[in-house]
Short mmCIF file of C-alpha atoms in Angstrom, two decimals:
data_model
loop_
_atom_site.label_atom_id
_atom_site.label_comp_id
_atom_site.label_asym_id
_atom_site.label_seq_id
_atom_site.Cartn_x
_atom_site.Cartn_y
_atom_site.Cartn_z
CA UNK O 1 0.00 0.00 0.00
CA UNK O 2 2.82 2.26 0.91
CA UNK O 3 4.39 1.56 -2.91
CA UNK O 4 0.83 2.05 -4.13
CA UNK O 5 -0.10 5.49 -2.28
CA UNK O 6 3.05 6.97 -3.07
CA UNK O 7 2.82 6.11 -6.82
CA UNK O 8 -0.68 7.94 -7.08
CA UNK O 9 1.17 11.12 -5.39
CA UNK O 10 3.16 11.29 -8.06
CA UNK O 11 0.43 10.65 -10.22
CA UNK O 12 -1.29 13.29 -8.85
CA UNK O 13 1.49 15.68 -8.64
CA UNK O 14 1.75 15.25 -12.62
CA UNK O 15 -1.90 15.57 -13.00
CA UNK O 16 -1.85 18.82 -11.44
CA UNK O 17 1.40 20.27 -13.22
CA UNK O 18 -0.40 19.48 -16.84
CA UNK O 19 -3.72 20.98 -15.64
CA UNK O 20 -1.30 24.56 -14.58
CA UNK O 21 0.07 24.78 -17.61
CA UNK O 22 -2.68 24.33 -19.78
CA UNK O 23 -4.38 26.73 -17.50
CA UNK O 24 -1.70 28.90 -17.71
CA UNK O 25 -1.54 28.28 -22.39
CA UNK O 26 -5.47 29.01 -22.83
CA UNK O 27 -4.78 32.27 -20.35
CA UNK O 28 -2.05 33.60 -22.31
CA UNK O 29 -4.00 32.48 -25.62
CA UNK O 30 -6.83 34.76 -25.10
CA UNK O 31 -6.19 37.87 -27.11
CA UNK O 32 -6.11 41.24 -25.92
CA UNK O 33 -5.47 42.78 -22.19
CA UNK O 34 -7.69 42.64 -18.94
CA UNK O 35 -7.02 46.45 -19.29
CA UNK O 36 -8.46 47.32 -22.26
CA UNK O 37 -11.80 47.94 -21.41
CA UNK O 38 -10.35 50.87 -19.30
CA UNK O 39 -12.02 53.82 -21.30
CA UNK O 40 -10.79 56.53 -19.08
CA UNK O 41 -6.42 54.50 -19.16
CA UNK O 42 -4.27 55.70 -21.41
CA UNK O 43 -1.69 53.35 -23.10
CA UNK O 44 0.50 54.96 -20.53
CA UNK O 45 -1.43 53.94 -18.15
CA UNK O 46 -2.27 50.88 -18.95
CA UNK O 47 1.17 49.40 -19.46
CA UNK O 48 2.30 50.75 -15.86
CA UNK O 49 -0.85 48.29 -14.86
CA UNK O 50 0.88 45.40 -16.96
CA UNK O 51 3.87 46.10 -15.79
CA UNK O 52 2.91 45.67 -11.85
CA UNK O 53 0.84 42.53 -12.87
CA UNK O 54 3.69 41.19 -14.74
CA UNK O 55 2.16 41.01 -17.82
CA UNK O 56 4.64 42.78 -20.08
CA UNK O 57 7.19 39.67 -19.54
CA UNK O 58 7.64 37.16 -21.82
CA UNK O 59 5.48 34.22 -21.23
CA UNK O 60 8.24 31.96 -20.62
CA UNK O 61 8.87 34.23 -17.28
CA UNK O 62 5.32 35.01 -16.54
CA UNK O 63 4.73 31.21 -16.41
CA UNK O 64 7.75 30.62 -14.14
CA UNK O 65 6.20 33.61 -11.97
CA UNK O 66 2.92 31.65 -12.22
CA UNK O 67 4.53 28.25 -10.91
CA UNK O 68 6.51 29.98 -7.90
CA UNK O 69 3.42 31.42 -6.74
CA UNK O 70 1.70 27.65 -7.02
CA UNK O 71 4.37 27.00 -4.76
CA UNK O 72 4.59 29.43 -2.13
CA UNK O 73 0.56 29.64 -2.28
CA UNK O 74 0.75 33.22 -2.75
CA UNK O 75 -1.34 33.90 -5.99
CA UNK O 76 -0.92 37.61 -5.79
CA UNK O 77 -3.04 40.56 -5.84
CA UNK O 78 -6.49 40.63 -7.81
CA UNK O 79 -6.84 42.35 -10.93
CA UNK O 80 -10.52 43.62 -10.23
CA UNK O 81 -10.29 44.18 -7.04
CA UNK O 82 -6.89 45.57 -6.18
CA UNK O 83 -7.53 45.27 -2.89
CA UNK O 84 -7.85 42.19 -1.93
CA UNK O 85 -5.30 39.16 -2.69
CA UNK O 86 -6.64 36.36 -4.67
CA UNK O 87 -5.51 34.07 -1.02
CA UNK O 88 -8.12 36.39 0.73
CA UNK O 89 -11.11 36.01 -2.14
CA UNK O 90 -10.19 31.74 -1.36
CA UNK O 91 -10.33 32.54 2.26
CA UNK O 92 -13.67 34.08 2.11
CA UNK O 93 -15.28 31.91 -0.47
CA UNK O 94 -13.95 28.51 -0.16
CA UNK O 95 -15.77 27.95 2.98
CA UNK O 96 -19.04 28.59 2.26
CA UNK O 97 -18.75 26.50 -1.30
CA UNK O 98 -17.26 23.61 0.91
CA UNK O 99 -20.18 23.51 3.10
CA UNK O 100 -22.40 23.79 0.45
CA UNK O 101 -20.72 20.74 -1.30
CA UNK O 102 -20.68 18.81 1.80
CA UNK O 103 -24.26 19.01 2.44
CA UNK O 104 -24.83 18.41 -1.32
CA UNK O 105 -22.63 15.12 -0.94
CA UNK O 106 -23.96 13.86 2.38
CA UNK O 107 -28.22 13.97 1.69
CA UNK O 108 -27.35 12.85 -2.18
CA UNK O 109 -25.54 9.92 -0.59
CA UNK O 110 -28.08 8.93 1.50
CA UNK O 111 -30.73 9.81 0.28
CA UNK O 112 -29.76 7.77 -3.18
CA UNK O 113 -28.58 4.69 -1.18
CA UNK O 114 -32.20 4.38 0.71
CA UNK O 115 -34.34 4.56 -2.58
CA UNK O 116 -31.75 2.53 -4.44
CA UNK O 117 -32.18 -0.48 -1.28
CA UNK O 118 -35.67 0.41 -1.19
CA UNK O 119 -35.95 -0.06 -5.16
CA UNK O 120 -34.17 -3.65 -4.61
CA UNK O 121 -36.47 -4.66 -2.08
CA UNK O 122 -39.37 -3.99 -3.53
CA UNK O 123 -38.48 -4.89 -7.34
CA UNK O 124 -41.02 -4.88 -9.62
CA UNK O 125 -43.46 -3.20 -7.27
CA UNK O 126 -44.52 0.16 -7.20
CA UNK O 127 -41.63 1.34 -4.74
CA UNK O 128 -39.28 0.27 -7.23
CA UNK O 129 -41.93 2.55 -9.83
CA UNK O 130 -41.83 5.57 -7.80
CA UNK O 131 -37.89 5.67 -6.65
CA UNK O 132 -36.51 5.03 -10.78
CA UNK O 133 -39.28 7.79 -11.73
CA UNK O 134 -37.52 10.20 -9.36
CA UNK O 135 -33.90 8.98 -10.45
CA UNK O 136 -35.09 9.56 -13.92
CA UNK O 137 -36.08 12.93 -13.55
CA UNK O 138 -33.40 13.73 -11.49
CA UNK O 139 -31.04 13.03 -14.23
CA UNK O 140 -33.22 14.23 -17.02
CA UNK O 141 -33.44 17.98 -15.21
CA UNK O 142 -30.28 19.92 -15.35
CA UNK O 143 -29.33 21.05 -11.94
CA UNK O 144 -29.82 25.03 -13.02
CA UNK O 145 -33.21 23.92 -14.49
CA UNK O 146 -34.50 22.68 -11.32
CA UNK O 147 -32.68 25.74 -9.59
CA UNK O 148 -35.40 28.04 -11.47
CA UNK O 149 -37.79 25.94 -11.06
CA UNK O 150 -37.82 25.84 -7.24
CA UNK O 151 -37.03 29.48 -7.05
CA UNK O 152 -40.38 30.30 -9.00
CA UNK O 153 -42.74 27.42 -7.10
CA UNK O 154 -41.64 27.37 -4.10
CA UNK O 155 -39.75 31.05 -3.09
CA UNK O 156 -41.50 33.68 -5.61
CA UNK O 157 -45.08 31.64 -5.59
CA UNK O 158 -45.57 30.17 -2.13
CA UNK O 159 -43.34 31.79 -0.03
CA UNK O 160 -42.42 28.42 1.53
CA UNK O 161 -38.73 29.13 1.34
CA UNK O 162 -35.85 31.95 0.87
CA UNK O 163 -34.04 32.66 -1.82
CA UNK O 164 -30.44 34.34 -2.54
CA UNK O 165 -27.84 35.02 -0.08
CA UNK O 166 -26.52 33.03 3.11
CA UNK O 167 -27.73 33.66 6.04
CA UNK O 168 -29.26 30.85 7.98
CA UNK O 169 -29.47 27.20 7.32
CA UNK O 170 -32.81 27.35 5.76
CA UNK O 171 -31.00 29.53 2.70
CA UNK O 172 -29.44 26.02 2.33
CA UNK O 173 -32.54 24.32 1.37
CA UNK O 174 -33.29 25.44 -2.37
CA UNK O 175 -29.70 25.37 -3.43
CA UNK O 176 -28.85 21.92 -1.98
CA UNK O 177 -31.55 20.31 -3.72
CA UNK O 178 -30.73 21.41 -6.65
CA UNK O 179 -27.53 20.22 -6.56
CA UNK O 180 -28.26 16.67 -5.16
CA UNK O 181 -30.60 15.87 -7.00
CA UNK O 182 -28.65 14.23 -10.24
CA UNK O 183 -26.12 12.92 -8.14
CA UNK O 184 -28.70 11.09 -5.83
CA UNK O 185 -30.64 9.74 -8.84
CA UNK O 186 -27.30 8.09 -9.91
CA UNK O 187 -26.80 6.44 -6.44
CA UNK O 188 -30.00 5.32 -6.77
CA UNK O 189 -30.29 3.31 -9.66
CA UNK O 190 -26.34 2.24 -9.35
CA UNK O 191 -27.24 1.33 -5.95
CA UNK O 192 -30.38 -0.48 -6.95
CA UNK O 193 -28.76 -2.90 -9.51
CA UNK O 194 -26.15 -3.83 -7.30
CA UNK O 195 -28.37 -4.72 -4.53
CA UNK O 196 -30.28 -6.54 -6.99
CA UNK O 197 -27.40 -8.78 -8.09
CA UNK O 198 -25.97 -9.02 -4.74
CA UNK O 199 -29.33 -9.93 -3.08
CA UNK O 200 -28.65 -13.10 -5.43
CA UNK O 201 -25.17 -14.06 -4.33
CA UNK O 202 -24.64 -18.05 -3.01
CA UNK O 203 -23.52 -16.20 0.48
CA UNK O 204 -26.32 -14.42 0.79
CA UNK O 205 -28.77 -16.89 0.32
CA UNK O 206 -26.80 -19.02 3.10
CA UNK O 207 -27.19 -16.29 5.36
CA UNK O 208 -30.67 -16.47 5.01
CA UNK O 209 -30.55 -20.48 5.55
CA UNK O 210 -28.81 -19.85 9.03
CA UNK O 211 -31.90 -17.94 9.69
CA UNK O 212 -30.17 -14.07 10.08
CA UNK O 213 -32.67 -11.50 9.75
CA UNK O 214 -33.31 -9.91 6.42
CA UNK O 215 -32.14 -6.21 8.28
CA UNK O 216 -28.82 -7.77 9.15
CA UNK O 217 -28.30 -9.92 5.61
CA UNK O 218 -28.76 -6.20 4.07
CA UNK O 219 -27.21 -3.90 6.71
CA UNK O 220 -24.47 -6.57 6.98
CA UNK O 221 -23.75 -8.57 4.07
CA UNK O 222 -25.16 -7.24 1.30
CA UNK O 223 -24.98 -3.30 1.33
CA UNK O 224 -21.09 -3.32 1.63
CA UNK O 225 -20.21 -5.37 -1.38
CA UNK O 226 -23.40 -3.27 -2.97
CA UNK O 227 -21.95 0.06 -2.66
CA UNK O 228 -18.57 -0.88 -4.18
CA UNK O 229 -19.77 0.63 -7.76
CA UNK O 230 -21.21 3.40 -5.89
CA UNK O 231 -17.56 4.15 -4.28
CA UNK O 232 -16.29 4.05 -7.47
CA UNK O 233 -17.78 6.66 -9.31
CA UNK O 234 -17.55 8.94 -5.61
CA UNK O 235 -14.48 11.26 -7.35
CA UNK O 236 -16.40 11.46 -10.25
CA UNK O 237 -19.84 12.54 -8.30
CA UNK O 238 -17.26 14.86 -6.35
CA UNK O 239 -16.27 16.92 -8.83
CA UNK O 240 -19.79 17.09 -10.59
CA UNK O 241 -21.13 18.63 -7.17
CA UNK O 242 -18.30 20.84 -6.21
CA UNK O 243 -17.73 22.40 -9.80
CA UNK O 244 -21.46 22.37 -10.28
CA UNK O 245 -21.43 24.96 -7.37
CA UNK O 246 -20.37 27.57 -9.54
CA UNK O 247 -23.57 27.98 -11.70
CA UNK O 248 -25.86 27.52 -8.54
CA UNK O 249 -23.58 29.65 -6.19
CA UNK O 250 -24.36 32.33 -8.56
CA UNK O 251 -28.54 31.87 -9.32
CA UNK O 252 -29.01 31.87 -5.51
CA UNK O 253 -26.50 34.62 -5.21
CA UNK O 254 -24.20 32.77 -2.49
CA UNK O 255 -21.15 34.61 -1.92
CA UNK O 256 -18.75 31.41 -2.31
CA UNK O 257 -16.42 30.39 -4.90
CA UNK O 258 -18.58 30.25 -7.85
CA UNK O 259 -19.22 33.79 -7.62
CA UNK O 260 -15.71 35.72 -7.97
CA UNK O 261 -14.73 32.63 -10.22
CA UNK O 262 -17.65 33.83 -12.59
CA UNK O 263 -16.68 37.37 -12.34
CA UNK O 264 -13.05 36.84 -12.75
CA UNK O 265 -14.05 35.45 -16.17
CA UNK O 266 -16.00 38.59 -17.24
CA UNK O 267 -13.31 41.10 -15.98
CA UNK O 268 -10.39 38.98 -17.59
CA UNK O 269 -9.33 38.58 -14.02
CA UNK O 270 -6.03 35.81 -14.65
CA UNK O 271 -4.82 36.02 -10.86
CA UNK O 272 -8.16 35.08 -9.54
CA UNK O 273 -9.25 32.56 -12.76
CA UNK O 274 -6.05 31.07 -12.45
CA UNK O 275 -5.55 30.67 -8.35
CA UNK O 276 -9.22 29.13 -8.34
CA UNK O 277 -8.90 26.83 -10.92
CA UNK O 278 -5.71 25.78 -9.22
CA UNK O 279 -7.70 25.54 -5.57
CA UNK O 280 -9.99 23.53 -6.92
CA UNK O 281 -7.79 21.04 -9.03
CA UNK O 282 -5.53 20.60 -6.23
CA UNK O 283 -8.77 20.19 -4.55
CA UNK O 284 -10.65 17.53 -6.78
CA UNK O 285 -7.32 15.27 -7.13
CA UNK O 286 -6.86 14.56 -3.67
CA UNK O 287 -10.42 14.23 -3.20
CA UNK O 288 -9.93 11.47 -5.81
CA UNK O 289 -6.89 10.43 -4.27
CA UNK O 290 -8.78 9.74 -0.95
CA UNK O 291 -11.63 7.77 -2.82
CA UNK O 292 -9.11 5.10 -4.35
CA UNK O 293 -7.46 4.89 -0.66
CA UNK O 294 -11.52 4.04 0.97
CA UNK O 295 -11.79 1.87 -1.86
CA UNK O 296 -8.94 0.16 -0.93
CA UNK O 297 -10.19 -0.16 2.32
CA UNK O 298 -13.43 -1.65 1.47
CA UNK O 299 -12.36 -4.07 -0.81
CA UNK O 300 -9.12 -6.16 0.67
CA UNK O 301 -8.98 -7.50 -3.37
CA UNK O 302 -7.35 -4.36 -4.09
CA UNK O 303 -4.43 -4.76 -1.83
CA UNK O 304 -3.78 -8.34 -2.59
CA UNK O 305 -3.90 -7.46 -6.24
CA UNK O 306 -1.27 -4.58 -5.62
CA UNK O 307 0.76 -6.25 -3.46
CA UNK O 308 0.71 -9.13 -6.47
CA UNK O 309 1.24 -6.47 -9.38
CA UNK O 310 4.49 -5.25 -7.60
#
């Protein structure tokens, strides 16, 4: 395992280096200046404003620039808002899109595991109906979709809920909804045909020979080797939720990441485009990274058949 984590380190360390510099190549690719929109600049003024952002060196130094400040995690002043760091704009935003993602993660998790059991359980009947109708429209309905959708019916119509900003738990609600909802609807169904095939397994009709109860065969035998699949496609799910942030972040109006990554883009802002799209890479991989490790620990196969690849 030791041979095996260290090798996806390095795997990761690579990842991230190619995802800098193309980061770094479609940047530098973009025609133009984030200071040409300055009507009232000069051209006097606006190369002093290169020059302090660094953007009158060549791009082979701007790009070494760009990797020391990877390095020391200082990503430098914003361009759009001179006064505040890109660090402080992470600081200030990261936290509230983690939570958000969290929460997103956690009831998508659950809630998609307890339809998909329920599904298997009931096959055939009109559980099984009901839960693949709601996966099905959960994955049909883009996440932004249902975003307007419960905005309109259930904020601007009935009242039943607040909308935009983040002040309380119940701003949660809307927003973390939309967002689970595709995720769970995969969990779901993954979860359901797993269960199915595993409810079939030689073991598990022993264990039901010895007399167990059907709680315990499920709880017990059955859901661990059932979620394997789902465990799987967890990085995957991961980064759908907490990149999918960005669009929601900004129809509810939560001040997180989403919403000075968006703006970065319109003002040309490379400092901030570039630290967050760093953040979050870094971010994703070792949230990938941690997956394979649980993965690992769930299924002892994988450590026999590392330890028997080396």
């Amino acid at each position: 395992m030791l041979r095996y984590t260290l090798k996806r380190l390095l795997i990761m360390l690579i990842t991230l280096w190619i995802i800098v510099t193309l980061t770094f190549v479609l940047m530098v690719s973009i025609p133009g200046s984030p200071f040409n929109s300055e009507q009232s600049s000069n051209e006097t003024v606006q190369a002093n404003l290169e020059k302090h952002y660094n953007l009158d060196q060549p791009y082979h130094i701007q790009y070494l620039l760009y990797i020391k400040s990877i390095v020391t995690l200082d990503f430098g002043p914003s361009i759009s808002q001179p006064n505040q760091t890109v660090n402080d704009l992470l600081g200030r935003g990261f936290p509230i899109s983690f939570e958000l993602g969290i929460v997103t993660i956690f009831v998508a998790v659950i809630s998609g595991i307890i339809l998909g059991i329920l599904a298997a359980l009931r096959h055939n009947g009109i559980i099984d109906y009901l839960a693949m109708g709601i996966a099905v429209l959960g994955i049909s309905i883009p996440n932004f979709i249902l975003a307007t959708l419960l905005i309109q019916k259930l904020a601007v119509e009935r009242e039943l809920l607040p909308v935009a900003t983040w002040a309380g738990p119940e701003y949660m609600v809307l927003p973390v909804i939309a967002l689970a909802t595709g995720p769970m609807a995969i969990i779901a169904r993954l979860t359901r045909s797993t269960m199915l095939d595993v409810l079939t397994q030689d073991y598990i009709k022993m264990a039901r020979a010895k007399g167990l109860s059907p709680w315990k065969i499920i709880f017990k035998h059955a859901l661990r080797n059932a979620l394997m699949p789902v465990v799987t496609i967890m990085g995957t799910l991961l980064a759908g939720i907490l990149t999918g942030t960005f669009v929601i972040e900004k129809i509810f109006a939560i001040p997180g990441m989403g919403k000075y990554f968006v703006e970065s883009i319109n003002h040309r802002d490379y400092p901030v485009i570039m630290g967050t799209t760093v953040f979050y890479s870094a971010f994703l991989i070792v949230m990938l990274f941690l997956v394979d490790i649980v993965y690992g620990l769930l299924d002892p196969r994988i450590k026999v058949h590392q330890k028997d690849g080396e």
